[in-house]
Amino acid sequence: MIKRRIAILFLLLLSLGFSAQYKTIKGKNVKMSQQEMDRTAAEIVEEFGYFNSKELKQEAIAELRKNFKKEFGTEKNYVEKRVMEMMLENLLVAVVENRRIEVTKITFTSDKKANVEVQIKIPDIMGRGNEVIDKEIDDEIERIYTKRYGEIPTFEKIAKTSKSEQKKILDRVDSIMKEIINQKIKNKTLKYEISKENYTLIKVNGVWKIQ
């Protein structure tokens, strides 16, 4: 059950909107009419829509943030720790917001069982020529920060300030970084890494569930 939960959370991070351009196949043991099969296929796609729910997305992000804290929890330098967390989290959000999944085929093996093929498209935001965080991002952050708040202090200077001041400065940097990443993505034609996954669904008490 726990492994399945993790798999569902992982799929969430790799998936967004669903395509209606899927193919349905009727197995020899299926008694449904074409109209019933089309309606049932729509129900199955709706079941996959759970992966896009706000609840599950928040759960996935919370789980990943918890892992970040474990990973960097022993880091004594708050500034360096926070910068690493910002970079990773902002990249993660960029992937989550620009992922794609397409239901490509639904094969009914019985009236209560179906095999579903999905095509997962993950934005390659770090590939050559497709980077959203590159060597120029530091200059962009500094330019925007200086325009809004005055000269940006070095990390060494930030580390010598109070914890509340460190947080205020780094929150500003984090916000600017998000803006830059979103703008870069908006101005790019993203390339995607594509993979395929297959899932078996069964109908239990009138509801389709992933097995």
PDB file of C-alpha atoms in Angstrom:
ATOM      1  CA  MET A   1       0.000   0.000   0.000  1.00  0.00           C
ATOM      2  CA  ILE A   2       2.830   2.381   0.947  1.00  0.00           C
ATOM      3  CA  LYS A   3       4.738   1.569  -2.259  1.00  0.00           C
ATOM      4  CA  ARG A   4       1.599   2.189  -4.289  1.00  0.00           C
ATOM      5  CA  ARG A   5       1.120   5.534  -2.526  1.00  0.00           C
ATOM      6  CA  ILE A   6       4.663   6.550  -3.392  1.00  0.00           C
ATOM      7  CA  ALA A   7       4.089   5.502  -7.011  1.00  0.00           C
ATOM      8  CA  ILE A   8       0.968   7.654  -7.170  1.00  0.00           C
ATOM      9  CA  LEU A   9       2.824  10.652  -5.738  1.00  0.00           C
ATOM     10  CA  PHE A  10       5.616  10.129  -8.264  1.00  0.00           C
ATOM     11  CA  LEU A  11       3.139   9.931 -11.133  1.00  0.00           C
ATOM     12  CA  LEU A  12       1.640  13.217  -9.987  1.00  0.00           C
ATOM     13  CA  LEU A  13       5.001  14.945 -10.389  1.00  0.00           C
ATOM     14  CA  LEU A  14       5.292  13.675 -13.921  1.00  0.00           C
ATOM     15  CA  SER A  15       1.764  14.306 -15.096  1.00  0.00           C
ATOM     16  CA  LEU A  16      -0.659  17.083 -15.950  1.00  0.00           C
ATOM     17  CA  GLY A  17      -3.603  17.445 -18.426  1.00  0.00           C
ATOM     18  CA  PHE A  18      -5.206  14.499 -20.152  1.00  0.00           C
ATOM     19  CA  SER A  19      -5.837  14.044 -23.859  1.00  0.00           C
ATOM     20  CA  ALA A  20      -9.233  12.962 -25.128  1.00  0.00           C
ATOM     21  CA  GLN A  21      -7.553  11.426 -28.195  1.00  0.00           C
ATOM     22  CA  TYR A  22      -7.342   7.901 -26.832  1.00  0.00           C
ATOM     23  CA  LYS A  23      -8.231   4.626 -28.505  1.00  0.00           C
ATOM     24  CA  THR A  24     -10.625   2.109 -26.959  1.00  0.00           C
ATOM     25  CA  ILE A  25     -10.352  -1.625 -27.633  1.00  0.00           C
ATOM     26  CA  LYS A  26     -13.058  -4.159 -26.836  1.00  0.00           C
ATOM     27  CA  GLY A  27     -11.926  -7.585 -25.635  1.00  0.00           C
ATOM     28  CA  LYS A  28     -13.746 -10.779 -26.552  1.00  0.00           C
ATOM     29  CA  ASN A  29     -15.226 -11.147 -23.040  1.00  0.00           C
ATOM     30  CA  VAL A  30     -16.693  -7.634 -23.008  1.00  0.00           C
ATOM     31  CA  LYS A  31     -20.479  -7.385 -23.284  1.00  0.00           C
ATOM     32  CA  MET A  32     -20.755  -3.581 -23.227  1.00  0.00           C
ATOM     33  CA  SER A  33     -22.130  -1.711 -26.232  1.00  0.00           C
ATOM     34  CA  GLN A  34     -19.912   0.891 -27.949  1.00  0.00           C
ATOM     35  CA  GLN A  35     -21.891   3.660 -26.242  1.00  0.00           C
ATOM     36  CA  GLU A  36     -21.413   2.049 -22.821  1.00  0.00           C
ATOM     37  CA  MET A  37     -17.740   1.513 -23.521  1.00  0.00           C
ATOM     38  CA  ASP A  38     -17.244   5.168 -24.520  1.00  0.00           C
ATOM     39  CA  ARG A  39     -18.998   6.315 -21.339  1.00  0.00           C
ATOM     40  CA  THR A  40     -16.943   3.938 -19.226  1.00  0.00           C
ATOM     41  CA  ALA A  41     -13.723   5.105 -20.876  1.00  0.00           C
ATOM     42  CA  ALA A  42     -14.603   8.673 -19.877  1.00  0.00           C
ATOM     43  CA  GLU A  43     -15.093   7.473 -16.278  1.00  0.00           C
ATOM     44  CA  ILE A  44     -11.658   5.869 -16.331  1.00  0.00           C
ATOM     45  CA  VAL A  45     -10.019   9.050 -17.597  1.00  0.00           C
ATOM     46  CA  GLU A  46     -11.786  10.912 -14.804  1.00  0.00           C
ATOM     47  CA  GLU A  47     -10.284   8.471 -12.296  1.00  0.00           C
ATOM     48  CA  PHE A  48      -6.819   9.358 -13.619  1.00  0.00           C
ATOM     49  CA  GLY A  49      -7.748  13.013 -13.136  1.00  0.00           C
ATOM     50  CA  TYR A  50      -7.272  12.445  -9.406  1.00  0.00           C
ATOM     51  CA  PHE A  51      -3.553  12.774 -10.051  1.00  0.00           C
ATOM     52  CA  ASN A  52      -4.172  16.454 -10.822  1.00  0.00           C
ATOM     53  CA  SER A  53      -6.188  17.165  -7.686  1.00  0.00           C
ATOM     54  CA  LYS A  54      -5.034  20.016  -5.474  1.00  0.00           C
ATOM     55  CA  GLU A  55      -5.056  17.701  -2.461  1.00  0.00           C
ATOM     56  CA  LEU A  56      -2.669  15.177  -3.997  1.00  0.00           C
ATOM     57  CA  LYS A  57      -0.417  17.878  -5.431  1.00  0.00           C
ATOM     58  CA  GLN A  58      -0.061  19.500  -2.014  1.00  0.00           C
ATOM     59  CA  GLU A  59       0.638  16.110  -0.457  1.00  0.00           C
ATOM     60  CA  ALA A  60       3.350  15.374  -3.008  1.00  0.00           C
ATOM     61  CA  ILE A  61       5.020  18.752  -2.586  1.00  0.00           C
ATOM     62  CA  ALA A  62       4.855  18.438   1.216  1.00  0.00           C
ATOM     63  CA  GLU A  63       6.503  15.024   0.998  1.00  0.00           C
ATOM     64  CA  LEU A  64       9.287  16.357  -1.184  1.00  0.00           C
ATOM     65  CA  ARG A  65       9.835  19.354   1.093  1.00  0.00           C
ATOM     66  CA  LYS A  66      10.128  16.955   4.010  1.00  0.00           C
ATOM     67  CA  ASN A  67      12.779  15.057   2.057  1.00  0.00           C
ATOM     68  CA  PHE A  68      14.612  18.324   1.362  1.00  0.00           C
ATOM     69  CA  LYS A  69      14.703  19.053   5.089  1.00  0.00           C
ATOM     70  CA  LYS A  70      16.095  15.596   5.779  1.00  0.00           C
ATOM     71  CA  GLU A  71      18.683  16.023   3.028  1.00  0.00           C
ATOM     72  CA  PHE A  72      19.840  19.455   4.173  1.00  0.00           C
ATOM     73  CA  GLY A  73      18.873  19.186   7.838  1.00  0.00           C
ATOM     74  CA  THR A  74      22.446  18.685   8.988  1.00  0.00           C
ATOM     75  CA  GLU A  75      23.720  21.710   7.049  1.00  0.00           C
ATOM     76  CA  LYS A  76      24.785  24.295   9.644  1.00  0.00           C
ATOM     77  CA  ASN A  77      24.967  27.230   7.258  1.00  0.00           C
ATOM     78  CA  TYR A  78      21.366  28.444   6.974  1.00  0.00           C
ATOM     79  CA  VAL A  79      22.061  30.613   3.910  1.00  0.00           C
ATOM     80  CA  GLU A  80      23.684  27.845   1.871  1.00  0.00           C
ATOM     81  CA  LYS A  81      20.980  25.395   2.956  1.00  0.00           C
ATOM     82  CA  ARG A  82      18.188  27.780   1.951  1.00  0.00           C
ATOM     83  CA  VAL A  83      19.766  28.540  -1.443  1.00  0.00           C
ATOM     84  CA  MET A  84      20.023  24.840  -2.279  1.00  0.00           C
ATOM     85  CA  GLU A  85      16.407  24.270  -1.217  1.00  0.00           C
ATOM     86  CA  MET A  86      15.257  27.201  -3.374  1.00  0.00           C
ATOM     87  CA  MET A  87      17.034  25.907  -6.469  1.00  0.00           C
ATOM     88  CA  LEU A  88      15.653  22.380  -6.100  1.00  0.00           C
ATOM     89  CA  GLU A  89      12.129  23.412  -5.175  1.00  0.00           C
ATOM     90  CA  ASN A  90      11.820  25.957  -7.983  1.00  0.00           C
ATOM     91  CA  LEU A  91      13.000  23.381 -10.517  1.00  0.00           C
ATOM     92  CA  LEU A  92      10.484  20.901  -9.107  1.00  0.00           C
ATOM     93  CA  VAL A  93       7.633  23.399  -9.398  1.00  0.00           C
ATOM     94  CA  ALA A  94       8.642  24.126 -12.993  1.00  0.00           C
ATOM     95  CA  VAL A  95       8.409  20.411 -13.801  1.00  0.00           C
ATOM     96  CA  VAL A  96       5.072  19.995 -12.005  1.00  0.00           C
ATOM     97  CA  GLU A  97       3.473  22.958 -13.755  1.00  0.00           C
ATOM     98  CA  ASN A  98       4.624  21.944 -17.232  1.00  0.00           C
ATOM     99  CA  ARG A  99       4.256  18.174 -17.191  1.00  0.00           C
ATOM    100  CA  ARG A 100       1.872  16.373 -19.547  1.00  0.00           C
ATOM    101  CA  ILE A 101       0.131  13.002 -19.588  1.00  0.00           C
ATOM    102  CA  GLU A 102      -1.979  11.560 -22.370  1.00  0.00           C
ATOM    103  CA  VAL A 103      -4.232   8.550 -22.062  1.00  0.00           C
ATOM    104  CA  THR A 104      -3.463   6.861 -25.373  1.00  0.00           C
ATOM    105  CA  LYS A 105      -5.285   3.539 -25.166  1.00  0.00           C
ATOM    106  CA  ILE A 106      -7.911   1.796 -23.024  1.00  0.00           C
ATOM    107  CA  THR A 107      -8.311  -1.941 -23.542  1.00  0.00           C
ATOM    108  CA  PHE A 108     -11.338  -3.499 -21.886  1.00  0.00           C
ATOM    109  CA  THR A 109     -10.650  -7.128 -20.981  1.00  0.00           C
ATOM    110  CA  SER A 110     -14.050  -7.504 -19.270  1.00  0.00           C
ATOM    111  CA  ASP A 111     -16.922  -5.271 -18.227  1.00  0.00           C
ATOM    112  CA  LYS A 112     -15.112  -4.639 -14.926  1.00  0.00           C
ATOM    113  CA  LYS A 113     -11.456  -4.651 -15.913  1.00  0.00           C
ATOM    114  CA  ALA A 114      -9.360  -2.521 -18.259  1.00  0.00           C
ATOM    115  CA  ASN A 115      -5.730  -1.966 -19.163  1.00  0.00           C
ATOM    116  CA  VAL A 116      -4.844   1.696 -19.635  1.00  0.00           C
ATOM    117  CA  GLU A 117      -1.808   2.972 -21.522  1.00  0.00           C
ATOM    118  CA  VAL A 118      -0.613   6.494 -20.762  1.00  0.00           C
ATOM    119  CA  GLN A 119       2.110   8.581 -22.357  1.00  0.00           C
ATOM    120  CA  ILE A 120       4.010  10.733 -19.879  1.00  0.00           C
ATOM    121  CA  LYS A 121       5.827  13.851 -21.078  1.00  0.00           C
ATOM    122  CA  ILE A 122       8.358  15.410 -18.717  1.00  0.00           C
ATOM    123  CA  PRO A 123       9.782  18.851 -19.586  1.00  0.00           C
ATOM    124  CA  ASP A 124      13.536  18.674 -20.084  1.00  0.00           C
ATOM    125  CA  ILE A 125      14.262  21.927 -18.293  1.00  0.00           C
ATOM    126  CA  MET A 126      17.966  21.186 -17.763  1.00  0.00           C
ATOM    127  CA  GLY A 127      18.861  19.834 -21.201  1.00  0.00           C
ATOM    128  CA  ARG A 128      21.316  21.666 -23.419  1.00  0.00           C
ATOM    129  CA  GLY A 129      19.623  24.692 -24.970  1.00  0.00           C
ATOM    130  CA  ASN A 130      16.519  24.117 -22.847  1.00  0.00           C
ATOM    131  CA  GLU A 131      17.791  25.254 -19.441  1.00  0.00           C
ATOM    132  CA  VAL A 132      15.611  27.470 -17.280  1.00  0.00           C
ATOM    133  CA  ILE A 133      18.361  27.912 -14.702  1.00  0.00           C
ATOM    134  CA  ASP A 134      21.574  28.909 -16.433  1.00  0.00           C
ATOM    135  CA  LYS A 135      24.754  30.861 -15.685  1.00  0.00           C
ATOM    136  CA  GLU A 136      22.968  34.169 -16.373  1.00  0.00           C
ATOM    137  CA  ILE A 137      20.317  33.756 -13.687  1.00  0.00           C
ATOM    138  CA  ASP A 138      22.537  35.247 -10.946  1.00  0.00           C
ATOM    139  CA  ASP A 139      22.890  38.468 -12.953  1.00  0.00           C
ATOM    140  CA  GLU A 140      19.128  38.601 -13.560  1.00  0.00           C
ATOM    141  CA  ILE A 141      18.350  38.090  -9.876  1.00  0.00           C
ATOM    142  CA  GLU A 142      20.823  40.806  -8.907  1.00  0.00           C
ATOM    143  CA  ARG A 143      19.402  43.266 -11.473  1.00  0.00           C
ATOM    144  CA  ILE A 144      15.780  42.787 -10.371  1.00  0.00           C
ATOM    145  CA  TYR A 145      16.621  42.735  -6.650  1.00  0.00           C
ATOM    146  CA  THR A 146      18.657  45.965  -6.930  1.00  0.00           C
ATOM    147  CA  LYS A 147      15.841  47.693  -8.802  1.00  0.00           C
ATOM    148  CA  ARG A 148      13.263  46.745  -6.160  1.00  0.00           C
ATOM    149  CA  TYR A 149      15.125  46.705  -2.878  1.00  0.00           C
ATOM    150  CA  GLY A 150      18.536  48.264  -3.403  1.00  0.00           C
ATOM    151  CA  GLU A 151      21.923  46.571  -3.655  1.00  0.00           C
ATOM    152  CA  ILE A 152      21.778  42.827  -3.003  1.00  0.00           C
ATOM    153  CA  PRO A 153      24.219  41.728  -0.281  1.00  0.00           C
ATOM    154  CA  THR A 154      26.623  38.862  -0.867  1.00  0.00           C
ATOM    155  CA  PHE A 155      25.892  35.520   0.766  1.00  0.00           C
ATOM    156  CA  GLU A 156      28.786  36.180   3.136  1.00  0.00           C
ATOM    157  CA  LYS A 157      27.163  39.433   4.284  1.00  0.00           C
ATOM    158  CA  ILE A 158      23.739  37.808   4.547  1.00  0.00           C
ATOM    159  CA  ALA A 159      25.192  35.093   6.788  1.00  0.00           C
ATOM    160  CA  LYS A 160      26.348  37.769   9.260  1.00  0.00           C
ATOM    161  CA  THR A 161      22.865  39.276   9.689  1.00  0.00           C
ATOM    162  CA  SER A 162      20.109  38.133  12.038  1.00  0.00           C
ATOM    163  CA  LYS A 163      18.019  35.062  11.195  1.00  0.00           C
ATOM    164  CA  SER A 164      14.967  37.236  10.516  1.00  0.00           C
ATOM    165  CA  GLU A 165      16.958  39.448   8.140  1.00  0.00           C
ATOM    166  CA  GLN A 166      18.399  36.395   6.383  1.00  0.00           C
ATOM    167  CA  LYS A 167      14.911  35.012   5.878  1.00  0.00           C
ATOM    168  CA  LYS A 168      13.589  38.345   4.529  1.00  0.00           C
ATOM    169  CA  ILE A 169      16.398  38.664   1.977  1.00  0.00           C
ATOM    170  CA  LEU A 170      16.247  35.045   0.861  1.00  0.00           C
ATOM    171  CA  ASP A 171      12.444  35.156   0.566  1.00  0.00           C
ATOM    172  CA  ARG A 172      12.898  38.065  -1.846  1.00  0.00           C
ATOM    173  CA  VAL A 173      15.523  36.156  -3.826  1.00  0.00           C
ATOM    174  CA  ASP A 174      13.250  33.104  -3.919  1.00  0.00           C
ATOM    175  CA  SER A 175      10.326  35.156  -5.246  1.00  0.00           C
ATOM    176  CA  ILE A 176      12.480  36.738  -7.957  1.00  0.00           C
ATOM    177  CA  MET A 177      13.904  33.352  -8.948  1.00  0.00           C
ATOM    178  CA  LYS A 178      10.361  31.989  -9.400  1.00  0.00           C
ATOM    179  CA  GLU A 179       9.456  34.953 -11.616  1.00  0.00           C
ATOM    180  CA  ILE A 180      12.537  34.466 -13.806  1.00  0.00           C
ATOM    181  CA  ILE A 181      11.970  30.721 -14.194  1.00  0.00           C
ATOM    182  CA  ASN A 182       8.303  31.194 -15.093  1.00  0.00           C
ATOM    183  CA  GLN A 183       9.175  33.868 -17.646  1.00  0.00           C
ATOM    184  CA  LYS A 184      11.922  31.728 -19.203  1.00  0.00           C
ATOM    185  CA  ILE A 185       9.519  28.802 -19.548  1.00  0.00           C
ATOM    186  CA  LYS A 186       6.867  31.064 -21.068  1.00  0.00           C
ATOM    187  CA  ASN A 187       9.351  32.226 -23.714  1.00  0.00           C
ATOM    188  CA  LYS A 188      10.578  28.730 -24.590  1.00  0.00           C
ATOM    189  CA  THR A 189       9.248  25.883 -26.696  1.00  0.00           C
ATOM    190  CA  LEU A 190       9.894  23.140 -24.176  1.00  0.00           C
ATOM    191  CA  LYS A 191      11.364  19.816 -25.192  1.00  0.00           C
ATOM    192  CA  TYR A 192       9.952  16.754 -23.467  1.00  0.00           C
ATOM    193  CA  GLU A 193      11.253  13.370 -22.433  1.00  0.00           C
ATOM    194  CA  ILE A 194       8.548  10.811 -23.224  1.00  0.00           C
ATOM    195  CA  SER A 195       7.834   7.505 -21.509  1.00  0.00           C
ATOM    196  CA  LYS A 196       4.897   5.091 -21.452  1.00  0.00           C
ATOM    197  CA  GLU A 197       3.226   3.410 -18.505  1.00  0.00           C
ATOM    198  CA  ASN A 198       0.505   0.769 -18.281  1.00  0.00           C
ATOM    199  CA  TYR A 199      -2.070   0.460 -15.508  1.00  0.00           C
ATOM    200  CA  THR A 200      -4.760  -2.094 -14.720  1.00  0.00           C
ATOM    201  CA  LEU A 201      -8.080  -0.776 -13.451  1.00  0.00           C
ATOM    202  CA  ILE A 202     -10.934  -2.751 -11.934  1.00  0.00           C
ATOM    203  CA  LYS A 203     -14.493  -1.679 -11.188  1.00  0.00           C
ATOM    204  CA  VAL A 204     -15.377  -2.038  -7.506  1.00  0.00           C
ATOM    205  CA  ASN A 205     -18.828  -1.058  -6.238  1.00  0.00           C
ATOM    206  CA  GLY A 206     -19.450   0.916  -9.417  1.00  0.00           C
ATOM    207  CA  VAL A 207     -16.159   2.876  -9.249  1.00  0.00           C
ATOM    208  CA  TRP A 208     -13.005   2.344 -11.361  1.00  0.00           C
ATOM    209  CA  LYS A 209      -9.856   2.003  -9.276  1.00  0.00           C
ATOM    210  CA  ILE A 210      -6.196   1.526 -10.160  1.00  0.00           C
ATOM    211  CA  GLN A 211      -5.150  -1.954  -9.078  1.00  0.00           C
TER     212      GLN A 211
END
